[in-house]
Amino acid sequence: MSSNITTREFGRMPDGRIVTEYTLDNGLGLRLGAINHGGIVTALHVPDRHGHSGNIVLGLPSLADYLGPHPHLGTIVGRYANRIAGGRFTLDGAQHQLPLNNGANSLHGGHRGFGTRFWQIEPVPADGAAGEEIAIELRYTSADGEEGFPGEVQLTVRYALSTRENTWRIDYRAVTDRPTVLNLSHHDYFNLAGEGAVLDHRLTIPASRYCPVDAGLIPLGLAPVAGTPFDFRAATPVGERIDAPHEQLRVAGGYDHNWVLDREPAGLALAARLEHPPSGRVMEVHTTEPAVQFYSGNFLDGSLRGADGESLRRGAGLCLETQHYPDSPNQPDFPSTVLRPGEVFSSSTLHRFGTLA
């Protein structure tokens, strides 16, 4: 079976703009669907151990559903992924106030983050690596002052499927005309079974430290995972300790924390490995980022129905958001998320799919 990219009209924005769904098929059973609205990944079909492909990300039935409130299903998140305390930060002596859309804090870029914006999408022409991958390029320009952030930021995000193995790579690139802060990620809810809950999935995170949080889920520095339910250095079922009597699990209603990866400073490194023994599906996440936010779908409350009509309840999917740390602009000990004119923000995350023996 050959690789290809197909399109279909997914719906229309209230202003009449057509939203197109692009489907990338690598010819090996891996298919990814993405739309202009939010750069949302609407579906990701991956083969199981018997070669049968199933959708492993949570989605919604229609564009109208995506235009309504939802918990960032499949979106590009920014200008700042995760939380900024009080929605405030100071940069070069100037204080900036962001919308408060998560209690007393700003989350995922504010009321209208990148996951709600209209992205231009075009297929990527084959180059010297012709035949080795198929890709689409998404572009968006974030205006100076958008959601309170300084600087105009020009963004390019690339989704690429390999035609030699079952991998999905996301490449982010951004430049700015004024100093700003930037933290980009992707907010897919994965369920390797394609249905039910993810509590039986086995998760590995190569991290010896994580960020404990306060009641608003703002980091309180770093702490060791050893001896806690946050130690995923060996493969562990997601649900094995999720209801353990640990204060951090109580505060977050499960897992919703930033893990600091034990990794070399440059290049792609393993951020997480997820296994579903019954189907045999395995997903490895590799990233150039220093951390990953593991979120166990705690706030899915059944009020939304997925693309197949199922009620999306707690644990229906989990997120593995590669990123810089939450609230970095207010925590000088954390790696910087400042982007200045003349610099290029560059980040990559690779999802590698396979099966258990």
mmCIF file of C-alpha atoms in Angstrom, residues 19-301:
data_model
loop_
_atom_site.group_PDB
_atom_site.id
_atom_site.type_symbol
_atom_site.label_atom_id
_atom_site.label_comp_id
_atom_site.label_asym_id
_atom_site.label_seq_id
_atom_site.Cartn_x
_atom_site.Cartn_y
_atom_site.Cartn_z
ATOM 1 C CA VAL A 19 -11.781 23.998 7.686
ATOM 2 C CA THR A 20 -10.022 21.170 5.875
ATOM 3 C CA GLU A 21 -9.071 17.823 7.352
ATOM 4 C CA TYR A 22 -5.768 16.500 6.008
ATOM 5 C CA THR A 23 -5.227 12.754 6.357
ATOM 6 C CA LEU A 24 -1.679 11.444 6.099
ATOM 7 C CA ASP A 25 -1.341 7.703 5.397
ATOM 8 C CA ASN A 26 2.175 6.229 5.494
ATOM 9 C CA GLY A 27 1.133 2.978 3.794
ATOM 10 C CA LEU A 28 2.139 0.899 6.831
ATOM 11 C CA GLY A 29 -1.096 1.261 8.794
ATOM 12 C CA LEU A 30 -0.325 4.633 10.407
ATOM 13 C CA ARG A 31 -2.849 7.395 9.558
ATOM 14 C CA LEU A 32 -3.085 10.871 11.042
ATOM 15 C CA GLY A 33 -5.909 13.389 10.585
ATOM 16 C CA ALA A 34 -5.439 17.116 11.310
ATOM 17 C CA ILE A 35 -7.525 20.263 10.774
ATOM 18 C CA ASN A 36 -6.897 24.011 10.443
ATOM 19 C CA HIS A 37 -8.729 24.811 13.668
ATOM 20 C CA GLY A 38 -6.097 24.632 16.395
ATOM 21 C CA GLY A 39 -3.891 22.328 14.351
ATOM 22 C CA ILE A 40 -6.022 19.677 16.024
ATOM 23 C CA VAL A 41 -5.158 16.032 15.459
ATOM 24 C CA THR A 42 -8.607 14.525 14.974
ATOM 25 C CA ALA A 43 -7.521 10.885 14.686
ATOM 26 C CA LEU A 44 -4.404 8.740 14.798
ATOM 27 C CA HIS A 45 -4.781 5.159 13.588
ATOM 28 C CA VAL A 46 -2.076 2.709 14.673
ATOM 29 C CA PRO A 47 -1.828 -1.058 14.065
ATOM 30 C CA ASP A 48 -2.105 -3.570 16.920
ATOM 31 C CA ARG A 49 -0.145 -6.838 17.174
ATOM 32 C CA HIS A 50 -2.471 -8.430 14.611
ATOM 33 C CA GLY A 51 -2.013 -5.589 12.113
ATOM 34 C CA HIS A 52 -5.462 -4.097 12.742
ATOM 35 C CA SER A 53 -5.401 -0.288 12.932
ATOM 36 C CA GLY A 54 -7.433 1.563 15.538
ATOM 37 C CA ASN A 55 -7.760 5.208 16.551
ATOM 38 C CA ILE A 56 -5.649 5.852 19.657
ATOM 39 C CA VAL A 57 -6.442 9.547 20.341
ATOM 40 C CA LEU A 58 -9.607 11.063 21.749
ATOM 41 C CA GLY A 59 -11.546 13.285 19.355
ATOM 42 C CA LEU A 60 -14.919 14.955 18.886
ATOM 43 C CA PRO A 61 -17.624 14.264 16.284
ATOM 44 C CA SER A 62 -17.677 17.585 14.408
ATOM 45 C CA LEU A 63 -16.150 21.025 13.945
ATOM 46 C CA ALA A 64 -19.036 22.490 15.957
ATOM 47 C CA ASP A 65 -17.913 20.385 18.921
ATOM 48 C CA TYR A 66 -14.320 21.566 18.561
ATOM 49 C CA LEU A 67 -15.490 25.199 18.386
ATOM 50 C CA GLY A 68 -17.187 24.776 21.775
ATOM 51 C CA PRO A 69 -15.436 24.315 25.107
ATOM 52 C CA HIS A 70 -13.304 21.191 25.388
ATOM 53 C CA PRO A 71 -10.136 20.207 27.312
ATOM 54 C CA HIS A 72 -7.648 20.971 24.499
ATOM 55 C CA LEU A 73 -8.312 17.690 22.696
ATOM 56 C CA GLY A 74 -5.545 17.183 20.113
ATOM 57 C CA THR A 75 -4.494 20.835 20.001
ATOM 58 C CA ILE A 76 -1.261 22.729 19.537
ATOM 59 C CA VAL A 77 -0.835 24.519 22.873
ATOM 60 C CA GLY A 78 0.776 27.940 23.310
ATOM 61 C CA ARG A 79 1.831 30.699 23.405
ATOM 62 C CA TYR A 80 2.718 29.196 26.785
ATOM 63 C CA ALA A 81 1.858 25.540 27.336
ATOM 64 C CA ASN A 82 0.873 24.739 30.929
ATOM 65 C CA ARG A 83 0.363 27.270 33.727
ATOM 66 C CA ILE A 84 1.706 30.715 34.604
ATOM 67 C CA ALA A 85 1.019 31.720 38.215
ATOM 68 C CA GLY A 86 -1.369 34.638 38.539
ATOM 69 C CA GLY A 87 -1.203 35.044 34.762
ATOM 70 C CA ARG A 88 1.691 37.447 35.359
ATOM 71 C CA PHE A 89 5.355 37.565 34.491
ATOM 72 C CA THR A 90 8.053 40.233 34.289
ATOM 73 C CA LEU A 91 10.357 40.396 31.274
ATOM 74 C CA ASP A 92 13.157 42.969 30.971
ATOM 75 C CA GLY A 93 11.560 44.997 33.760
ATOM 76 C CA ALA A 94 8.078 45.138 32.222
ATOM 77 C CA GLN A 95 5.202 43.242 33.802
ATOM 78 C CA HIS A 96 2.704 41.468 31.559
ATOM 79 C CA GLN A 97 -0.769 40.362 32.604
ATOM 80 C CA LEU A 98 -2.418 37.398 30.873
ATOM 81 C CA PRO A 99 -6.030 36.218 31.035
ATOM 82 C CA LEU A 100 -6.899 34.085 34.057
ATOM 83 C CA ASN A 101 -8.591 31.043 32.538
ATOM 84 C CA ASN A 102 -7.653 28.403 35.122
ATOM 85 C CA GLY A 103 -8.668 29.680 38.525
ATOM 86 C CA ALA A 104 -6.157 32.324 39.533
ATOM 87 C CA ASN A 105 -3.723 31.267 36.797
ATOM 88 C CA SER A 106 -3.256 31.332 33.032
ATOM 89 C CA LEU A 107 -3.281 27.965 31.253
ATOM 90 C CA HIS A 108 -2.189 26.995 27.720
ATOM 91 C CA GLY A 109 -2.031 30.561 26.413
ATOM 92 C CA GLY A 110 -5.243 32.005 27.840
ATOM 93 C CA HIS A 111 -8.857 32.065 26.716
ATOM 94 C CA ARG A 112 -7.854 31.860 23.049
ATOM 95 C CA GLY A 113 -4.583 29.993 22.877
ATOM 96 C CA PHE A 114 -3.105 28.467 19.742
ATOM 97 C CA GLY A 115 -5.501 25.527 19.986
ATOM 98 C CA THR A 116 -8.404 27.852 19.101
ATOM 99 C CA ARG A 117 -6.705 29.680 16.209
ATOM 100 C CA PHE A 118 -7.002 29.112 12.457
ATOM 101 C CA TRP A 119 -3.789 27.652 11.021
ATOM 102 C CA GLN A 120 -2.837 27.631 7.352
ATOM 103 C CA ILE A 121 -1.988 24.068 6.290
ATOM 104 C CA GLU A 122 -0.157 22.914 3.187
ATOM 105 C CA PRO A 123 1.356 19.569 2.161
ATOM 106 C CA VAL A 124 5.164 19.614 2.239
ATOM 107 C CA PRO A 125 6.715 19.002 -1.206
ATOM 108 C CA ALA A 126 9.062 16.015 -1.409
ATOM 109 C CA ASP A 127 12.729 16.982 -1.162
ATOM 110 C CA GLY A 128 15.968 15.014 -1.104
ATOM 111 C CA ALA A 129 14.322 12.570 1.294
ATOM 112 C CA ALA A 130 11.606 11.836 -1.277
ATOM 113 C CA GLY A 131 9.693 8.728 -0.409
ATOM 114 C CA GLU A 132 10.925 8.607 3.195
ATOM 115 C CA GLU A 133 8.129 10.677 4.744
ATOM 116 C CA ILE A 134 4.915 12.525 4.065
ATOM 117 C CA ALA A 135 4.212 15.792 5.863
ATOM 118 C CA ILE A 136 2.055 18.869 6.239
ATOM 119 C CA GLU A 137 3.175 22.301 7.406
ATOM 120 C CA LEU A 138 1.006 24.479 9.653
ATOM 121 C CA ARG A 139 1.567 28.230 9.895
ATOM 122 C CA TYR A 140 0.180 30.890 12.221
ATOM 123 C CA THR A 141 1.219 34.435 13.158
ATOM 124 C CA SER A 142 0.456 35.404 16.737
ATOM 125 C CA ALA A 143 -0.008 39.166 16.980
ATOM 126 C CA ASP A 144 1.834 41.408 19.423
ATOM 127 C CA GLY A 145 -0.338 41.598 22.540
ATOM 128 C CA GLU A 146 -2.386 38.500 21.712
ATOM 129 C CA GLU A 147 -3.719 37.150 25.024
ATOM 130 C CA GLY A 148 -1.395 39.627 26.764
ATOM 131 C CA PHE A 149 1.886 38.229 25.400
ATOM 132 C CA PRO A 150 4.432 40.690 23.978
ATOM 133 C CA GLY A 151 5.820 40.426 20.453
ATOM 134 C CA GLU A 152 4.587 39.164 17.109
ATOM 135 C CA VAL A 153 5.516 35.493 16.817
ATOM 136 C CA GLN A 154 5.632 33.660 13.501
ATOM 137 C CA LEU A 155 5.108 29.932 13.960
ATOM 138 C CA THR A 156 5.608 26.882 11.796
ATOM 139 C CA VAL A 157 4.615 23.400 12.979
ATOM 140 C CA ARG A 158 5.300 20.333 10.856
ATOM 141 C CA TYR A 159 3.575 16.946 11.164
ATOM 142 C CA ALA A 160 5.489 14.171 9.393
ATOM 143 C CA LEU A 161 4.890 10.429 9.090
ATOM 144 C CA SER A 162 7.767 8.181 8.108
ATOM 145 C CA THR A 163 7.073 5.792 5.238
ATOM 146 C CA ARG A 164 9.770 3.386 6.478
ATOM 147 C CA GLU A 165 8.542 2.895 10.052
ATOM 148 C CA ASN A 166 5.520 3.921 12.082
ATOM 149 C CA THR A 167 6.609 7.259 13.493
ATOM 150 C CA TRP A 168 4.931 10.655 13.807
ATOM 151 C CA ARG A 169 7.255 13.611 14.267
ATOM 152 C CA ILE A 170 6.274 17.156 15.277
ATOM 153 C CA ASP A 171 8.751 19.952 14.527
ATOM 154 C CA TYR A 172 8.125 23.414 15.960
ATOM 155 C CA ARG A 173 9.823 26.612 14.784
ATOM 156 C CA ALA A 174 9.179 30.202 15.883
ATOM 157 C CA VAL A 175 10.680 33.697 15.648
ATOM 158 C CA THR A 176 9.661 36.942 17.342
ATOM 159 C CA ASP A 177 10.092 40.666 16.775
ATOM 160 C CA ARG A 178 10.111 41.498 20.519
ATOM 161 C CA PRO A 179 11.303 39.613 23.601
ATOM 162 C CA THR A 180 8.595 37.182 24.713
ATOM 163 C CA VAL A 181 8.118 33.850 26.472
ATOM 164 C CA LEU A 182 7.255 30.722 24.520
ATOM 165 C CA ASN A 183 6.504 27.129 25.494
ATOM 166 C CA LEU A 184 4.918 24.950 22.806
ATOM 167 C CA SER A 185 3.476 21.464 23.136
ATOM 168 C CA HIS A 186 0.788 19.135 21.796
ATOM 169 C CA HIS A 187 -2.234 18.047 23.826
ATOM 170 C CA ASP A 188 -3.251 14.648 22.481
ATOM 171 C CA TYR A 189 -5.166 12.294 24.775
ATOM 172 C CA PHE A 190 -3.797 8.824 24.061
ATOM 173 C CA ASN A 191 -5.604 5.537 24.610
ATOM 174 C CA LEU A 192 -3.739 2.643 22.991
ATOM 175 C CA ALA A 193 -6.770 0.374 23.444
ATOM 176 C CA GLY A 194 -8.946 2.723 21.407
ATOM 177 C CA GLU A 195 -11.717 2.504 24.015
ATOM 178 C CA GLY A 196 -12.317 2.267 27.761
ATOM 179 C CA ALA A 197 -9.868 3.657 30.302
ATOM 180 C CA VAL A 198 -6.088 3.866 30.313
ATOM 181 C CA LEU A 199 -5.542 2.624 33.865
ATOM 182 C CA ASP A 200 -4.194 -0.715 32.579
ATOM 183 C CA HIS A 201 -1.607 0.967 30.331
ATOM 184 C CA ARG A 202 1.973 0.485 31.508
ATOM 185 C CA LEU A 203 3.942 3.745 31.627
ATOM 186 C CA THR A 204 7.664 4.423 31.845
ATOM 187 C CA ILE A 205 9.067 7.940 32.380
ATOM 188 C CA PRO A 206 12.885 8.152 32.654
ATOM 189 C CA ALA A 207 12.867 10.894 35.282
ATOM 190 C CA SER A 208 14.233 10.897 38.843
ATOM 191 C CA ARG A 209 12.640 14.262 39.688
ATOM 192 C CA TYR A 210 9.245 15.886 39.245
ATOM 193 C CA CYS A 211 7.561 19.165 40.178
ATOM 194 C CA PRO A 212 5.217 18.947 43.173
ATOM 195 C CA VAL A 213 2.462 21.573 42.919
ATOM 196 C CA ASP A 214 0.306 23.807 45.081
ATOM 197 C CA ALA A 215 -3.498 23.850 45.102
ATOM 198 C CA GLY A 216 -3.487 25.793 41.806
ATOM 199 C CA LEU A 217 -1.142 23.211 40.220
ATOM 200 C CA ILE A 218 1.769 25.681 40.159
ATOM 201 C CA PRO A 219 5.201 24.041 40.695
ATOM 202 C CA LEU A 220 6.813 24.227 44.120
ATOM 203 C CA GLY A 221 10.307 23.457 42.871
ATOM 204 C CA LEU A 222 11.642 19.932 42.322
ATOM 205 C CA ALA A 223 11.408 16.730 44.347
ATOM 206 C CA PRO A 224 12.730 13.166 43.944
ATOM 207 C CA VAL A 225 10.322 10.530 42.641
ATOM 208 C CA ALA A 226 12.007 7.734 44.625
ATOM 209 C CA GLY A 227 9.644 6.108 47.111
ATOM 210 C CA THR A 228 6.574 7.921 45.752
ATOM 211 C CA PRO A 229 3.719 7.108 43.325
ATOM 212 C CA PHE A 230 5.531 9.393 40.874
ATOM 213 C CA ASP A 231 8.338 6.921 40.232
ATOM 214 C CA PHE A 232 7.769 5.570 36.718
ATOM 215 C CA ARG A 233 11.391 4.738 36.013
ATOM 216 C CA ALA A 234 10.239 1.127 35.684
ATOM 217 C CA ALA A 235 7.113 0.279 33.674
ATOM 218 C CA THR A 236 4.090 0.590 35.974
ATOM 219 C CA PRO A 237 0.327 0.420 35.310
ATOM 220 C CA VAL A 238 -1.127 3.942 35.310
ATOM 221 C CA GLY A 239 -3.866 2.954 37.748
ATOM 222 C CA GLU A 240 -1.695 0.989 40.180
ATOM 223 C CA ARG A 241 -1.012 3.954 42.505
ATOM 224 C CA ILE A 242 -3.294 6.693 41.179
ATOM 225 C CA ASP A 243 -5.538 6.548 44.253
ATOM 226 C CA ALA A 244 -2.695 6.156 46.752
ATOM 227 C CA PRO A 245 -2.912 8.368 49.875
ATOM 228 C CA HIS A 246 -0.354 10.862 48.607
ATOM 229 C CA GLU A 247 -0.947 14.599 48.999
ATOM 230 C CA GLN A 248 0.159 15.399 45.442
ATOM 231 C CA LEU A 249 -2.328 12.916 43.966
ATOM 232 C CA ARG A 250 -5.062 14.422 46.103
ATOM 233 C CA VAL A 251 -4.246 17.980 45.036
ATOM 234 C CA ALA A 252 -4.317 17.136 41.313
ATOM 235 C CA GLY A 253 -7.047 14.493 41.396
ATOM 236 C CA GLY A 254 -4.521 12.042 39.941
ATOM 237 C CA TYR A 255 -1.439 12.736 37.867
ATOM 238 C CA ASP A 256 -1.039 16.241 36.404
ATOM 239 C CA HIS A 257 2.618 16.997 36.974
ATOM 240 C CA ASN A 258 5.839 17.895 35.216
ATOM 241 C CA TRP A 259 8.595 15.256 35.140
ATOM 242 C CA VAL A 260 12.191 16.446 34.636
ATOM 243 C CA LEU A 261 13.815 14.029 32.216
ATOM 244 C CA ASP A 262 17.120 12.328 32.994
ATOM 245 C CA ARG A 263 18.671 13.130 29.646
ATOM 246 C CA GLU A 264 21.616 14.618 27.809
ATOM 247 C CA PRO A 265 21.106 18.301 26.985
ATOM 248 C CA ALA A 266 20.980 17.986 23.176
ATOM 249 C CA GLY A 267 19.076 15.941 20.608
ATOM 250 C CA LEU A 268 16.082 13.635 20.862
ATOM 251 C CA ALA A 269 15.818 11.584 24.055
ATOM 252 C CA LEU A 270 13.213 9.229 25.486
ATOM 253 C CA ALA A 271 10.506 11.053 27.414
ATOM 254 C CA ALA A 272 8.002 8.224 27.936
ATOM 255 C CA ARG A 273 7.046 4.704 26.878
ATOM 256 C CA LEU A 274 3.422 3.578 26.957
ATOM 257 C CA GLU A 275 2.345 -0.055 26.548
ATOM 258 C CA HIS A 276 -1.073 -1.705 26.251
ATOM 259 C CA PRO A 277 -0.499 -5.456 26.686
ATOM 260 C CA PRO A 278 -3.936 -6.675 25.467
ATOM 261 C CA SER A 279 -3.601 -4.996 22.033
ATOM 262 C CA GLY A 280 0.185 -5.153 22.019
ATOM 263 C CA ARG A 281 0.461 -1.491 21.032
ATOM 264 C CA VAL A 282 3.498 0.431 22.215
ATOM 265 C CA MET A 283 4.237 4.154 21.894
ATOM 266 C CA GLU A 284 7.579 5.730 22.665
ATOM 267 C CA VAL A 285 7.833 9.512 22.924
ATOM 268 C CA HIS A 286 11.214 11.104 22.201
ATOM 269 C CA THR A 287 11.815 14.846 22.505
ATOM 270 C CA THR A 288 14.355 17.650 22.476
ATOM 271 C CA GLU A 289 12.486 19.226 25.417
ATOM 272 C CA PRO A 290 13.728 18.959 29.031
ATOM 273 C CA ALA A 291 10.455 17.715 30.539
ATOM 274 C CA VAL A 292 7.122 16.009 30.024
ATOM 275 C CA GLN A 293 3.755 16.707 31.635
ATOM 276 C CA PHE A 294 1.929 13.462 32.378
ATOM 277 C CA TYR A 295 -1.787 14.148 32.783
ATOM 278 C CA SER A 296 -4.077 11.199 33.526
ATOM 279 C CA GLY A 297 -7.302 12.785 32.241
ATOM 280 C CA ASN A 298 -8.528 13.647 35.742
ATOM 281 C CA PHE A 299 -10.925 16.392 34.672
ATOM 282 C CA LEU A 300 -12.772 14.443 31.979
ATOM 283 C CA ASP A 301 -16.222 14.395 33.544
#
